[in-house]
Amino acid sequence: MKTKELKEIRSDLDVFLHEFDDCIKTVNSRAHLRTYTGGQLSDLVRKSVEAIALEAGVPPRSLQEFLAIHRWEEDRVRLRVQDVVKRDHADDNAIGLIDETSFPKKGDKTAGVQRQYCGATGKTDNCVVTVNLGYAAGDFHALIDTDLYLPKETWDEDRERCRKAGIPDDVTYRPKWRIALDLLERTVENGVRLEWLTADELYGGCGEFR
């Protein structure tokens, strides 16, 4: 891409992120959102918080605190994403896509981490898994909702471990098919229209999900 095109994309990104300003309480936190998002879209080889912060000339600790402890309204962010999709990308043949994403992790402190199948590495590995709902219409596609899979034995049945990881007591184990239905139900309740729904055999093989 040419420099002019990249600059135009950056300008469009700033306009898009501005739609979420009321979801984040402070000016500094809004700036951190722009820094983090810009880093994820950059050409950095390793897009960790530290690498993104250093590239942007921001103290790594401040960016870590933004992601870990700053107050911003996750539910409002989710609803705003869906509102943008409804407004700009509504389609009579829109397709919903249920799928999982896995994130390899080291250690045992990250919420939901355990040894389980990890699609990112193609084997049983130490990782976190989320269930996601995607939206596709023509050549447009986006993730519009997601939720953490909380393993039953290693996490849900150890509430003290959950509290140490910042997991609220009302967040409990749900099978992946149930998470998928919850994502679908709250998305449809928000007015997103899906003509079709797709998922792989993990969900198709579950009678309760069908």
XYZ file of C-alpha atoms in Angstrom:
210
model
C 0.000 0.000 0.000
C 1.089 3.576 -0.612
C 1.834 6.045 2.193
C -1.237 8.121 1.312
C -3.492 5.058 1.607
C -2.012 4.149 4.989
C -2.588 7.682 6.268
C -6.200 7.568 5.100
C -6.714 4.255 6.896
C -5.235 5.730 10.073
C -7.639 8.643 9.824
C -10.564 6.244 9.360
C -9.390 4.251 12.393
C -9.362 7.396 14.536
C -12.921 8.193 13.452
C -14.013 4.636 14.243
C -12.400 4.620 17.694
C -14.023 7.965 18.477
C -17.386 6.144 18.446
C -16.291 4.353 21.637
C -15.238 7.406 23.636
C -18.264 7.236 25.924
C -17.428 3.620 26.775
C -14.128 4.706 28.354
C -14.260 7.157 31.216
C -10.979 9.110 30.997
C -9.062 10.918 28.270
C -5.851 9.041 29.129
C -7.566 5.680 28.802
C -8.986 6.662 25.420
C -5.453 7.504 24.283
C -4.268 4.090 25.472
C -7.013 2.436 23.410
C -5.686 4.180 20.305
C -2.115 3.173 21.164
C -3.033 -0.471 21.729
C -5.232 -0.735 18.636
C -2.593 0.942 16.481
C 0.015 -1.498 17.781
C -2.145 -4.511 16.947
C -2.481 -3.204 13.378
C 1.217 -2.355 13.051
C 4.035 -4.362 11.483
C 5.563 -5.300 14.848
C 6.706 -8.916 14.846
C 5.723 -9.475 18.487
C 2.613 -7.521 19.405
C 2.857 -7.788 23.161
C 1.826 -4.900 25.406
C 5.465 -4.083 26.121
C 6.479 -4.048 22.456
C 3.490 -1.887 21.477
C 4.157 0.577 24.307
C 7.852 0.942 23.544
C 7.177 1.440 19.841
C 4.685 4.207 20.691
C 6.946 5.829 23.283
C 4.549 4.985 26.133
C 5.614 3.477 29.495
C 4.727 -0.249 29.287
C 3.267 -0.184 32.803
C 0.661 2.435 31.846
C -0.546 0.372 28.886
C -0.635 -2.774 31.044
C -2.738 -0.924 33.625
C -5.140 0.211 30.907
C -5.828 -3.391 29.904
C -5.845 -4.808 33.439
C -7.364 -2.276 35.823
C -8.670 0.829 34.057
C -12.449 1.201 34.191
C -14.149 0.870 30.840
C -17.531 -0.583 29.980
C -17.033 -3.843 28.109
C -20.753 -4.471 27.583
C -21.226 -1.012 26.081
C -18.259 -1.610 23.754
C -19.859 -4.854 22.561
C -23.203 -3.170 21.966
C -21.533 -0.280 20.143
C -19.725 -2.678 17.785
C -23.038 -4.339 17.003
C -24.722 -0.960 16.513
C -22.069 -0.019 13.953
C -22.606 -3.329 12.148
C -26.386 -2.770 12.095
C -25.968 0.781 10.852
C -23.306 0.308 8.213
C -23.367 -3.367 7.199
C -26.924 -4.694 7.496
C -27.620 -7.361 4.890
C -30.608 -9.620 4.185
C -28.236 -12.562 3.771
C -25.946 -11.898 6.739
C -24.245 -14.987 8.149
C -23.407 -15.646 11.786
C -20.302 -17.757 12.406
C -19.679 -19.602 15.680
C -16.066 -20.597 16.300
C -13.401 -20.672 18.982
C -10.065 -18.942 19.365
C -7.257 -20.217 21.573
C -4.399 -18.211 23.044
C -1.239 -20.040 24.177
C -0.184 -18.938 27.657
C 2.559 -19.683 30.138
C 1.875 -20.128 33.833
C -1.405 -20.664 35.654
C -2.585 -17.167 36.609
C -4.426 -16.053 33.449
C -8.204 -16.431 33.790
C -9.373 -19.721 32.276
C -5.942 -21.076 31.397
C -5.374 -24.822 31.484
C -3.985 -27.606 29.318
C -6.585 -28.167 26.605
C -6.722 -28.390 22.837
C -5.182 -25.246 21.374
C -6.017 -24.505 17.750
C -3.202 -21.948 17.563
C -0.577 -24.656 18.163
C -2.547 -27.636 16.829
C -2.135 -29.736 19.976
C -3.053 -29.990 23.640
C -1.320 -27.016 25.208
C -1.499 -24.505 28.030
C -3.960 -21.939 26.695
C -7.100 -19.846 27.111
C -10.133 -20.457 24.880
C -12.871 -18.031 23.877
C -16.075 -18.738 21.957
C -16.816 -16.118 19.312
C -19.654 -14.945 17.116
C -18.621 -13.552 13.751
C -20.680 -11.624 11.208
C -20.250 -11.896 7.437
C -22.107 -9.973 4.746
C -20.671 -9.792 1.256
C -17.009 -8.904 1.597
C -17.472 -7.485 5.104
C -16.682 -9.605 8.151
C -16.196 -8.832 11.830
C -16.296 -10.350 15.302
C -19.370 -9.002 17.083
C -19.325 -10.906 20.376
C -17.074 -13.174 22.402
C -16.889 -14.790 25.813
C -14.394 -16.741 27.883
C -14.660 -20.501 28.260
C -14.161 -21.173 31.979
C -13.064 -24.795 32.553
C -15.137 -26.574 35.194
C -12.743 -28.598 37.370
C -9.684 -26.349 37.299
C -11.521 -23.024 37.592
C -15.260 -23.040 38.286
C -14.898 -25.420 41.226
C -12.055 -23.321 42.690
C -13.690 -19.957 43.365
C -10.724 -18.669 45.346
C -8.543 -19.120 42.276
C -11.201 -17.312 40.243
C -11.236 -14.359 42.630
C -7.452 -14.064 42.514
C -7.684 -13.885 38.702
C -10.411 -11.224 38.872
C -13.245 -13.522 37.747
C -16.572 -12.445 39.329
C -18.501 -15.046 41.326
C -21.392 -14.927 38.835
C -19.109 -16.073 35.988
C -19.366 -19.853 36.032
C -18.744 -22.865 33.825
C -20.836 -23.144 30.669
C -20.266 -25.718 27.925
C -19.092 -24.117 24.716
C -22.410 -24.715 22.945
C -24.207 -22.832 25.729
C -21.800 -19.908 25.436
C -22.468 -19.866 21.690
C -26.228 -19.714 22.226
C -25.830 -16.940 24.797
C -23.793 -14.910 22.285
C -26.402 -15.481 19.611
C -29.356 -14.643 21.862
C -27.993 -11.351 23.143
C -26.855 -10.318 19.664
C -30.300 -10.938 18.154
C -31.899 -9.132 21.116
C -29.747 -6.113 20.199
C -31.328 -6.076 16.744
C -28.595 -7.685 14.643
C -30.283 -9.711 11.902
C -28.724 -13.010 10.867
C -30.261 -15.021 8.035
C -27.872 -17.962 8.431
C -25.789 -19.496 11.209
C -22.744 -21.710 10.761
C -20.635 -23.710 13.200
C -18.340 -26.726 13.115
C -19.062 -30.296 14.215
C -18.498 -29.542 17.919
C -21.749 -27.569 17.828
C -23.530 -29.395 15.009
C -23.114 -32.666 16.896
C -24.826 -31.240 19.983
C -28.582 -31.800 19.960
C -29.217 -29.142 22.590
C -27.401 -26.567 20.484
C -29.296 -27.497 17.292
